[in-house]
Amino acid sequence: MQAAADNLGEQAPGPVPATNSEQIAMTYPDRAVEPNHSVAEVHLEKENVGKQAMPGGGLQLTGGNDQEHASNGIGTAAQGLLADISDKQSNSVDPGMQQHAEEQDQLHGVTQGHEMSSNDTSSGSDSGSSSGSELDTELGKCFYPSFEELENSRPPEIGMRFPTLEDAERFYSTHAMLTGFAVRRGSNYRRVKFDLECNRSGKLKPTEDLKRKRRSNALGSRCQAKVIVKLHNEQWEFIGVKHEHNHPLCPSPSLASFFLNHKYLSSEEKLFLRVLQQSRVNPRKAMNIFRRMRSNFGKVSSIKEKDTSNSQCVNQWRKENSDVETALKRFKELELRNLGFSYTMQKDEDNIVRSLFWTDARSNVDYEIFGDFISFNTTYSTNRHNMTFTPIIGMNSHGRILVFGCALLQDQKAETFKWMFQTFLHVMGGKLPRIVITDQDEGMATAISEVMPQVRHRFCKFSVMRKAQEILGAFMAARGNINAELHDLVDNSLTEKEFEEGWDFLTERYDASENEYLRLMWETRKNWVPVYFQADFCPFVESAGYFEGTNLLFKDNVLPKDRIEKFIEQYERMQEHIVKTEEEDALQSATEPAYFSMQPIEKHAARIYTRQIFLRAQNELYYSTAFNVHEIQGGHRLEKVFNYENPEFSRNSFEVLAEPGTHAFKCQCAKFTRDGILCCHIFRVFTQLGVKEIPAQYMLPRWAPKFIEERLKEYEERCSKRTENKTRYAMLLGKMAEIGKGICADGAKSGCFMLELDKVQETFGSDGGRKS
């Protein structure tokens, strides 16, 4: 079992197969084949992994034959691991002091390992693999679990699913903290499968330096405890779990109690705890600081003291407002360099800047062309003021992310979001989007309903499901497979009736119909469940690639906590990157792509689409070969005969309806209305019917190579016409002012002039000036 565990999480073979011994050395550099383990034995153990569950609580693997698949991006970078989880008792003496001291020595090594675990990761076995530390943005950052994470913590199980890799790692790290060990990322395969290991999984490396012996021994004991998490159907799923450790575990009940009591902290204490976290103070030290503060000062409770504290906070804000002043200076510099750059400030009664919004001329033009749907991301905030960084996102004709503008907001209240939306619409000439996608935020929803009541508002499905996992973790854990079935229902329902009947069946089956939060999800279902948005054009937002890609656009440039000027600086870089990528896409669209078939419809798709959109359509053409077609009344039924990577729907049968005598087709999956390209099911029907070109009604202008050029020409013409209108208006107004100035002193002349103006107005009509 030990040898089999050494091969846990073995990566799929790369393009060039290695020998058995080479493969082991490549996969686990610190686990060379020991003399007592022959290569043949290890090879035999490899063959057994994934075939059956190991006895004695060993790792269980599911989907051993599943194909590995690539992803457009991984979720947000992993949180740093817990820096110190020991629970040293300073006021008592243990009769078994020697044994206790030895365990504390080992524990000290574990806690030191927490701070080093971000750097101590295994490498992959092929060119598509890399160590997990490459994704860590802040090495050694302390892990602070939330109250909900601690309250809902439980041992990991095969089949558990999480919206992002970060969520999966936080779940396992919380369990580790309560159990008495630390977690690090181990090897990964093409960033779609990761090992989350005990930090003592490395090889023992003894040293002669007695001063460093404690840490060296602790960091390596070949511990096999781990979970394997894999991206599957746009979810990160635990596909393997190994619980057994080969070293003592040192849980800390006092530390867990400290976090569980976080909700009882005063607002001042919570603010101070946040400062400690941002200063990289590990949780153990933070707890000790709070203990000493309370023993020396007690809890601040009097109204007078609270008023003093509030006054100090205001003074501190004013003092730190120099950070905002630096940002304003940067804005003025950008105005000089970029004539189209503009910014707006929201100030309070003390004339202190509370919120900022900025954009530029290119973003203004992009919104004019691609502003039919927008989305918001409120993941990031500044370090000093805790201001929320809110980029306003769109998509260009290549399916790439655009940034229409950015805001730094003092809070996430409805009034603040209302100011942001009003400012954005004013800067963009009053043009409304058709649909807005946001996180499940009550303040934002209220602001949208007041500022843009006619706009369709949709919650991000991934945000809703992640929040449900946080709130209902313990509830779902007690009900078996309800979480997986809920995700399947949300992702694979093709009709509203199918979803609603499935919801009733699911909640009754698991005795969950009375759960308050599930009832809330049901009541708001038309705001977030994909089946209710089949007729809305929101291209590719249902894919994990869009969700992760939006995060990666900013994660690669800014930290979740950063200075205001840093956000502005990185905003410039992001815009430069977007422009550069768009130019590269335009050049690539003018070249001949590679084809996978000899079908004329594939070459036709290459001519009518930009390159990135063609690649998406090409994938649909390729997936269409996995289906057989059967003619039925009113259309065709498709049955899947081969599995393929990352299917949009985990079902095997679809129906395509057809209008007799026309090339009008409608599929159950509604991909064309959602994404603007045909689905693999309609492409398969086209192949069956011998259709050689995509019909005109299925060629969305937005995805055409000439779309931007044509829309820019129209935009310039409108701008030119507006300029001409303004010029004529100024000339008429000037002439009227000149005449009025000369005759205003004479009542008779003024009256005569007014009569003549009335005649002119009658001649040209009351709206004649606007028509011209």
PDB file of C-alpha atoms in Angstrom, residues 295-527:
ATOM      1  CA  SER A 295      -5.822  40.701  29.567  1.00  0.00           C
ATOM      2  CA  ASN A 296      -4.231  44.160  29.671  1.00  0.00           C
ATOM      3  CA  PHE A 297      -6.966  46.441  28.308  1.00  0.00           C
ATOM      4  CA  GLY A 298     -10.219  44.463  28.390  1.00  0.00           C
ATOM      5  CA  LYS A 299     -12.934  44.919  25.769  1.00  0.00           C
ATOM      6  CA  VAL A 300     -13.655  48.440  24.516  1.00  0.00           C
ATOM      7  CA  SER A 301     -17.328  48.899  25.236  1.00  0.00           C
ATOM      8  CA  SER A 302     -18.176  52.395  26.461  1.00  0.00           C
ATOM      9  CA  ILE A 303     -19.916  54.810  24.118  1.00  0.00           C
ATOM     10  CA  LYS A 304     -17.313  57.459  24.833  1.00  0.00           C
ATOM     11  CA  GLU A 305     -14.465  55.144  23.876  1.00  0.00           C
ATOM     12  CA  LYS A 306     -16.294  54.079  20.708  1.00  0.00           C
ATOM     13  CA  ASP A 307     -16.860  57.702  19.726  1.00  0.00           C
ATOM     14  CA  THR A 308     -13.171  58.362  20.273  1.00  0.00           C
ATOM     15  CA  SER A 309     -12.302  55.351  18.137  1.00  0.00           C
ATOM     16  CA  ASN A 310     -14.621  56.519  15.351  1.00  0.00           C
ATOM     17  CA  SER A 311     -13.053  59.962  15.457  1.00  0.00           C
ATOM     18  CA  GLN A 312      -9.597  58.418  15.217  1.00  0.00           C
ATOM     19  CA  CYS A 313     -10.710  56.366  12.204  1.00  0.00           C
ATOM     20  CA  VAL A 314     -11.910  59.526  10.455  1.00  0.00           C
ATOM     21  CA  ASN A 315      -8.634  61.276  11.203  1.00  0.00           C
ATOM     22  CA  GLN A 316      -6.721  58.252   9.966  1.00  0.00           C
ATOM     23  CA  TRP A 317      -8.746  58.254   6.728  1.00  0.00           C
ATOM     24  CA  ARG A 318      -7.937  61.921   6.197  1.00  0.00           C
ATOM     25  CA  LYS A 319      -4.293  61.261   6.880  1.00  0.00           C
ATOM     26  CA  GLU A 320      -4.194  58.357   4.455  1.00  0.00           C
ATOM     27  CA  ASN A 321      -6.140  60.303   1.829  1.00  0.00           C
ATOM     28  CA  SER A 322      -2.719  61.252   0.445  1.00  0.00           C
ATOM     29  CA  ASP A 323      -2.955  57.871  -1.322  1.00  0.00           C
ATOM     30  CA  VAL A 324      -6.007  59.184  -3.188  1.00  0.00           C
ATOM     31  CA  GLU A 325      -4.223  62.440  -3.914  1.00  0.00           C
ATOM     32  CA  THR A 326      -1.390  60.477  -5.510  1.00  0.00           C
ATOM     33  CA  ALA A 327      -3.947  58.684  -7.664  1.00  0.00           C
ATOM     34  CA  LEU A 328      -5.478  62.001  -8.750  1.00  0.00           C
ATOM     35  CA  LYS A 329      -2.056  63.258  -9.791  1.00  0.00           C
ATOM     36  CA  ARG A 330      -1.655  60.114 -11.857  1.00  0.00           C
ATOM     37  CA  PHE A 331      -5.041  60.757 -13.469  1.00  0.00           C
ATOM     38  CA  LYS A 332      -3.978  64.281 -14.455  1.00  0.00           C
ATOM     39  CA  GLU A 333      -0.834  62.878 -16.053  1.00  0.00           C
ATOM     40  CA  LEU A 334      -2.950  60.412 -18.027  1.00  0.00           C
ATOM     41  CA  GLU A 335      -5.214  63.243 -19.177  1.00  0.00           C
ATOM     42  CA  LEU A 336      -2.203  65.006 -20.671  1.00  0.00           C
ATOM     43  CA  ARG A 337      -0.909  61.872 -22.405  1.00  0.00           C
ATOM     44  CA  ASN A 338      -4.300  60.514 -23.468  1.00  0.00           C
ATOM     45  CA  LEU A 339      -6.733  63.190 -24.637  1.00  0.00           C
ATOM     46  CA  GLY A 340      -9.664  60.792 -24.306  1.00  0.00           C
ATOM     47  CA  PHE A 341      -8.928  59.816 -20.710  1.00  0.00           C
ATOM     48  CA  SER A 342     -11.488  60.990 -18.139  1.00  0.00           C
ATOM     49  CA  TYR A 343     -12.200  60.387 -14.468  1.00  0.00           C
ATOM     50  CA  THR A 344     -14.924  61.272 -11.971  1.00  0.00           C
ATOM     51  CA  MET A 345     -14.803  61.516  -8.179  1.00  0.00           C
ATOM     52  CA  GLN A 346     -17.434  61.033  -5.512  1.00  0.00           C
ATOM     53  CA  LYS A 347     -16.815  63.164  -2.418  1.00  0.00           C
ATOM     54  CA  ASP A 348     -18.452  63.268   0.998  1.00  0.00           C
ATOM     55  CA  GLU A 349     -19.589  66.272   3.041  1.00  0.00           C
ATOM     56  CA  ASP A 350     -15.990  66.834   4.208  1.00  0.00           C
ATOM     57  CA  ASN A 351     -14.818  67.038   0.578  1.00  0.00           C
ATOM     58  CA  ILE A 352     -12.931  63.759   0.981  1.00  0.00           C
ATOM     59  CA  VAL A 353     -12.756  61.531  -2.105  1.00  0.00           C
ATOM     60  CA  ARG A 354     -14.665  58.322  -1.430  1.00  0.00           C
ATOM     61  CA  SER A 355     -15.020  56.717  -4.873  1.00  0.00           C
ATOM     62  CA  LEU A 356     -13.354  57.029  -8.278  1.00  0.00           C
ATOM     63  CA  PHE A 357     -14.324  56.089 -11.820  1.00  0.00           C
ATOM     64  CA  TRP A 358     -12.129  56.323 -14.909  1.00  0.00           C
ATOM     65  CA  THR A 359     -12.120  55.329 -18.575  1.00  0.00           C
ATOM     66  CA  ASP A 360     -10.520  56.407 -21.853  1.00  0.00           C
ATOM     67  CA  ALA A 361     -11.448  57.158 -25.459  1.00  0.00           C
ATOM     68  CA  ARG A 362     -10.752  53.641 -26.722  1.00  0.00           C
ATOM     69  CA  SER A 363     -12.988  52.136 -24.045  1.00  0.00           C
ATOM     70  CA  ASN A 364     -15.685  54.627 -25.024  1.00  0.00           C
ATOM     71  CA  VAL A 365     -15.524  53.470 -28.658  1.00  0.00           C
ATOM     72  CA  ASP A 366     -15.419  49.802 -27.610  1.00  0.00           C
ATOM     73  CA  TYR A 367     -18.558  50.302 -25.546  1.00  0.00           C
ATOM     74  CA  GLU A 368     -20.290  51.986 -28.489  1.00  0.00           C
ATOM     75  CA  ILE A 369     -19.573  48.882 -30.592  1.00  0.00           C
ATOM     76  CA  PHE A 370     -19.665  46.016 -28.069  1.00  0.00           C
ATOM     77  CA  GLY A 371     -21.710  47.430 -25.201  1.00  0.00           C
ATOM     78  CA  ASP A 372     -24.715  45.143 -25.696  1.00  0.00           C
ATOM     79  CA  PHE A 373     -23.796  43.160 -22.577  1.00  0.00           C
ATOM     80  CA  ILE A 374     -21.474  43.948 -19.693  1.00  0.00           C
ATOM     81  CA  SER A 375     -20.337  42.202 -16.537  1.00  0.00           C
ATOM     82  CA  PHE A 376     -18.805  43.302 -13.246  1.00  0.00           C
ATOM     83  CA  ASN A 377     -16.114  41.818 -11.042  1.00  0.00           C
ATOM     84  CA  THR A 378     -15.806  42.938  -7.405  1.00  0.00           C
ATOM     85  CA  THR A 379     -13.045  40.539  -6.311  1.00  0.00           C
ATOM     86  CA  TYR A 380     -10.317  43.071  -5.637  1.00  0.00           C
ATOM     87  CA  SER A 381      -9.865  45.891  -3.135  1.00  0.00           C
ATOM     88  CA  THR A 382      -7.153  48.332  -2.106  1.00  0.00           C
ATOM     89  CA  ASN A 383      -5.031  47.661   0.921  1.00  0.00           C
ATOM     90  CA  ARG A 384      -5.187  50.943   2.837  1.00  0.00           C
ATOM     91  CA  HIS A 385      -8.811  51.946   2.353  1.00  0.00           C
ATOM     92  CA  ASN A 386     -10.385  48.586   1.541  1.00  0.00           C
ATOM     93  CA  MET A 387     -11.979  50.223  -1.522  1.00  0.00           C
ATOM     94  CA  THR A 388     -13.579  47.766  -3.926  1.00  0.00           C
ATOM     95  CA  PHE A 389     -11.972  47.644  -7.376  1.00  0.00           C
ATOM     96  CA  THR A 390     -14.748  47.129  -9.947  1.00  0.00           C
ATOM     97  CA  PRO A 391     -13.802  46.712 -13.607  1.00  0.00           C
ATOM     98  CA  ILE A 392     -16.622  46.886 -16.171  1.00  0.00           C
ATOM     99  CA  ILE A 393     -16.093  44.063 -18.648  1.00  0.00           C
ATOM    100  CA  GLY A 394     -17.247  43.347 -22.209  1.00  0.00           C
ATOM    101  CA  MET A 395     -16.227  41.147 -25.143  1.00  0.00           C
ATOM    102  CA  ASN A 396     -14.885  42.035 -28.587  1.00  0.00           C
ATOM    103  CA  SER A 397     -15.393  40.331 -31.960  1.00  0.00           C
ATOM    104  CA  HIS A 398     -12.605  37.844 -31.229  1.00  0.00           C
ATOM    105  CA  GLY A 399     -14.301  36.642 -28.040  1.00  0.00           C
ATOM    106  CA  ARG A 400     -11.662  38.433 -25.944  1.00  0.00           C
ATOM    107  CA  ILE A 401     -12.216  40.411 -22.761  1.00  0.00           C
ATOM    108  CA  LEU A 402     -12.560  44.208 -23.000  1.00  0.00           C
ATOM    109  CA  VAL A 403     -12.403  46.740 -20.165  1.00  0.00           C
ATOM    110  CA  PHE A 404     -14.915  49.573 -20.613  1.00  0.00           C
ATOM    111  CA  GLY A 405     -13.930  51.360 -17.424  1.00  0.00           C
ATOM    112  CA  CYS A 406     -12.910  50.879 -13.807  1.00  0.00           C
ATOM    113  CA  ALA A 407     -14.155  52.122 -10.452  1.00  0.00           C
ATOM    114  CA  LEU A 408     -12.743  52.200  -6.933  1.00  0.00           C
ATOM    115  CA  LEU A 409     -15.690  52.253  -4.551  1.00  0.00           C
ATOM    116  CA  GLN A 410     -15.763  53.105  -0.841  1.00  0.00           C
ATOM    117  CA  ASP A 411     -18.165  50.228  -0.104  1.00  0.00           C
ATOM    118  CA  GLN A 412     -20.649  47.860  -1.726  1.00  0.00           C
ATOM    119  CA  LYS A 413     -23.826  49.645  -0.726  1.00  0.00           C
ATOM    120  CA  ALA A 414     -26.667  50.329  -3.160  1.00  0.00           C
ATOM    121  CA  GLU A 415     -26.048  54.094  -3.152  1.00  0.00           C
ATOM    122  CA  THR A 416     -22.405  53.642  -4.074  1.00  0.00           C
ATOM    123  CA  PHE A 417     -23.199  51.271  -6.942  1.00  0.00           C
ATOM    124  CA  LYS A 418     -25.921  53.675  -8.055  1.00  0.00           C
ATOM    125  CA  TRP A 419     -23.334  56.443  -8.330  1.00  0.00           C
ATOM    126  CA  MET A 420     -21.077  54.158 -10.359  1.00  0.00           C
ATOM    127  CA  PHE A 421     -23.811  53.164 -12.848  1.00  0.00           C
ATOM    128  CA  GLN A 422     -24.988  56.753 -13.302  1.00  0.00           C
ATOM    129  CA  THR A 423     -21.434  57.939 -13.861  1.00  0.00           C
ATOM    130  CA  PHE A 424     -20.704  55.147 -16.326  1.00  0.00           C
ATOM    131  CA  LEU A 425     -23.834  55.812 -18.393  1.00  0.00           C
ATOM    132  CA  HIS A 426     -23.171  59.563 -18.425  1.00  0.00           C
ATOM    133  CA  VAL A 427     -19.612  59.091 -19.670  1.00  0.00           C
ATOM    134  CA  MET A 428     -20.802  56.618 -22.312  1.00  0.00           C
ATOM    135  CA  GLY A 429     -23.367  59.015 -23.748  1.00  0.00           C
ATOM    136  CA  GLY A 430     -26.393  57.450 -22.082  1.00  0.00           C
ATOM    137  CA  LYS A 431     -26.283  54.191 -24.051  1.00  0.00           C
ATOM    138  CA  LEU A 432     -27.794  51.317 -22.067  1.00  0.00           C
ATOM    139  CA  PRO A 433     -26.535  47.732 -22.261  1.00  0.00           C
ATOM    140  CA  ARG A 434     -29.035  45.029 -23.101  1.00  0.00           C
ATOM    141  CA  ILE A 435     -28.008  42.721 -20.259  1.00  0.00           C
ATOM    142  CA  VAL A 436     -25.829  43.070 -17.155  1.00  0.00           C
ATOM    143  CA  ILE A 437     -24.117  40.155 -15.393  1.00  0.00           C
ATOM    144  CA  THR A 438     -23.017  40.633 -11.779  1.00  0.00           C
ATOM    145  CA  ASP A 439     -22.229  38.724  -8.605  1.00  0.00           C
ATOM    146  CA  GLN A 440     -25.139  37.876  -6.329  1.00  0.00           C
ATOM    147  CA  ASP A 441     -25.007  41.228  -4.549  1.00  0.00           C
ATOM    148  CA  GLU A 442     -28.126  42.834  -3.090  1.00  0.00           C
ATOM    149  CA  GLY A 443     -26.717  46.364  -3.256  1.00  0.00           C
ATOM    150  CA  MET A 444     -25.797  46.031  -6.916  1.00  0.00           C
ATOM    151  CA  ALA A 445     -29.180  44.512  -7.779  1.00  0.00           C
ATOM    152  CA  THR A 446     -30.974  47.441  -6.088  1.00  0.00           C
ATOM    153  CA  ALA A 447     -28.829  49.992  -7.929  1.00  0.00           C
ATOM    154  CA  ILE A 448     -29.447  48.384 -11.327  1.00  0.00           C
ATOM    155  CA  SER A 449     -33.209  48.265 -10.766  1.00  0.00           C
ATOM    156  CA  GLU A 450     -33.208  51.999  -9.986  1.00  0.00           C
ATOM    157  CA  VAL A 451     -30.748  53.271 -12.602  1.00  0.00           C
ATOM    158  CA  MET A 452     -31.441  50.820 -15.444  1.00  0.00           C
ATOM    159  CA  PRO A 453     -34.858  49.247 -14.777  1.00  0.00           C
ATOM    160  CA  GLN A 454     -35.325  48.261 -18.433  1.00  0.00           C
ATOM    161  CA  VAL A 455     -32.024  46.338 -18.571  1.00  0.00           C
ATOM    162  CA  ARG A 456     -31.985  42.554 -18.090  1.00  0.00           C
ATOM    163  CA  HIS A 457     -30.032  41.720 -14.934  1.00  0.00           C
ATOM    164  CA  ARG A 458     -28.464  38.310 -14.445  1.00  0.00           C
ATOM    165  CA  PHE A 459     -26.458  36.832 -11.581  1.00  0.00           C
ATOM    166  CA  CYS A 460     -23.281  34.931 -12.392  1.00  0.00           C
ATOM    167  CA  LYS A 461     -24.077  31.223 -12.002  1.00  0.00           C
ATOM    168  CA  PHE A 462     -20.618  30.456 -10.623  1.00  0.00           C
ATOM    169  CA  SER A 463     -20.992  33.140  -7.953  1.00  0.00           C
ATOM    170  CA  VAL A 464     -24.383  31.787  -6.854  1.00  0.00           C
ATOM    171  CA  MET A 465     -23.206  28.182  -6.684  1.00  0.00           C
ATOM    172  CA  ARG A 466     -20.064  29.124  -4.795  1.00  0.00           C
ATOM    173  CA  LYS A 467     -22.086  31.023  -2.206  1.00  0.00           C
ATOM    174  CA  ALA A 468     -24.452  28.065  -1.883  1.00  0.00           C
ATOM    175  CA  GLN A 469     -21.477  25.781  -1.225  1.00  0.00           C
ATOM    176  CA  GLU A 470     -20.236  28.113   1.522  1.00  0.00           C
ATOM    177  CA  ILE A 471     -23.616  28.400   3.247  1.00  0.00           C
ATOM    178  CA  LEU A 472     -24.940  24.878   2.694  1.00  0.00           C
ATOM    179  CA  GLY A 473     -21.716  22.889   3.073  1.00  0.00           C
ATOM    180  CA  ALA A 474     -22.701  21.090   6.275  1.00  0.00           C
ATOM    181  CA  PHE A 475     -26.336  20.773   5.183  1.00  0.00           C
ATOM    182  CA  MET A 476     -25.343  19.101   1.911  1.00  0.00           C
ATOM    183  CA  ALA A 477     -22.732  16.923   3.588  1.00  0.00           C
ATOM    184  CA  ALA A 478     -25.485  15.273   5.584  1.00  0.00           C
ATOM    185  CA  ARG A 479     -27.461  14.519   2.423  1.00  0.00           C
ATOM    186  CA  GLY A 480     -25.154  12.410   0.337  1.00  0.00           C
ATOM    187  CA  ASN A 481     -24.936  13.343  -3.321  1.00  0.00           C
ATOM    188  CA  ILE A 482     -27.263  16.349  -3.299  1.00  0.00           C
ATOM    189  CA  ASN A 483     -24.485  18.808  -4.221  1.00  0.00           C
ATOM    190  CA  ALA A 484     -23.458  16.906  -7.354  1.00  0.00           C
ATOM    191  CA  GLU A 485     -27.085  16.412  -8.390  1.00  0.00           C
ATOM    192  CA  LEU A 486     -27.838  20.100  -7.864  1.00  0.00           C
ATOM    193  CA  HIS A 487     -24.957  21.093 -10.156  1.00  0.00           C
ATOM    194  CA  ASP A 488     -26.102  18.562 -12.740  1.00  0.00           C
ATOM    195  CA  LEU A 489     -29.652  19.917 -12.631  1.00  0.00           C
ATOM    196  CA  VAL A 490     -28.523  23.542 -13.021  1.00  0.00           C
ATOM    197  CA  ASP A 491     -26.035  22.832 -15.820  1.00  0.00           C
ATOM    198  CA  ASN A 492     -27.974  20.296 -17.897  1.00  0.00           C
ATOM    199  CA  SER A 493     -31.614  21.414 -17.852  1.00  0.00           C
ATOM    200  CA  LEU A 494     -32.764  22.272 -21.390  1.00  0.00           C
ATOM    201  CA  THR A 495     -36.250  23.579 -20.545  1.00  0.00           C
ATOM    202  CA  GLU A 496     -37.728  25.542 -17.666  1.00  0.00           C
ATOM    203  CA  LYS A 497     -40.180  22.735 -17.004  1.00  0.00           C
ATOM    204  CA  GLU A 498     -37.367  20.195 -16.816  1.00  0.00           C
ATOM    205  CA  PHE A 499     -35.501  22.327 -14.269  1.00  0.00           C
ATOM    206  CA  GLU A 500     -38.526  23.061 -12.109  1.00  0.00           C
ATOM    207  CA  GLU A 501     -39.691  19.445 -12.004  1.00  0.00           C
ATOM    208  CA  GLY A 502     -36.132  18.323 -11.294  1.00  0.00           C
ATOM    209  CA  TRP A 503     -35.837  20.841  -8.449  1.00  0.00           C
ATOM    210  CA  ASP A 504     -39.031  19.553  -6.827  1.00  0.00           C
ATOM    211  CA  PHE A 505     -37.836  15.969  -7.120  1.00  0.00           C
ATOM    212  CA  LEU A 506     -34.382  16.808  -5.762  1.00  0.00           C
ATOM    213  CA  THR A 507     -35.578  18.739  -2.707  1.00  0.00           C
ATOM    214  CA  GLU A 508     -38.179  16.109  -1.839  1.00  0.00           C
ATOM    215  CA  ARG A 509     -35.741  13.232  -2.307  1.00  0.00           C
ATOM    216  CA  TYR A 510     -33.203  14.767   0.071  1.00  0.00           C
ATOM    217  CA  ASP A 511     -35.749  16.284   2.478  1.00  0.00           C
ATOM    218  CA  ALA A 512     -34.442  19.764   1.641  1.00  0.00           C
ATOM    219  CA  SER A 513     -37.639  21.590   0.672  1.00  0.00           C
ATOM    220  CA  GLU A 514     -37.754  23.497   3.973  1.00  0.00           C
ATOM    221  CA  ASN A 515     -34.179  24.775   3.819  1.00  0.00           C
ATOM    222  CA  GLU A 516     -34.343  28.559   3.897  1.00  0.00           C
ATOM    223  CA  TYR A 517     -31.400  29.226   1.581  1.00  0.00           C
ATOM    224  CA  LEU A 518     -32.532  26.658  -0.993  1.00  0.00           C
ATOM    225  CA  ARG A 519     -35.932  28.354  -0.981  1.00  0.00           C
ATOM    226  CA  LEU A 520     -34.181  31.664  -1.668  1.00  0.00           C
ATOM    227  CA  MET A 521     -32.280  30.083  -4.565  1.00  0.00           C
ATOM    228  CA  TRP A 522     -35.589  28.791  -5.925  1.00  0.00           C
ATOM    229  CA  GLU A 523     -37.299  32.171  -5.610  1.00  0.00           C
ATOM    230  CA  THR A 524     -34.441  33.885  -7.475  1.00  0.00           C
ATOM    231  CA  ARG A 525     -33.966  31.078 -10.029  1.00  0.00           C
ATOM    232  CA  LYS A 526     -34.957  33.308 -12.962  1.00  0.00           C
ATOM    233  CA  ASN A 527     -32.019  35.583 -12.119  1.00  0.00           C
TER     234      ASN A 527
END
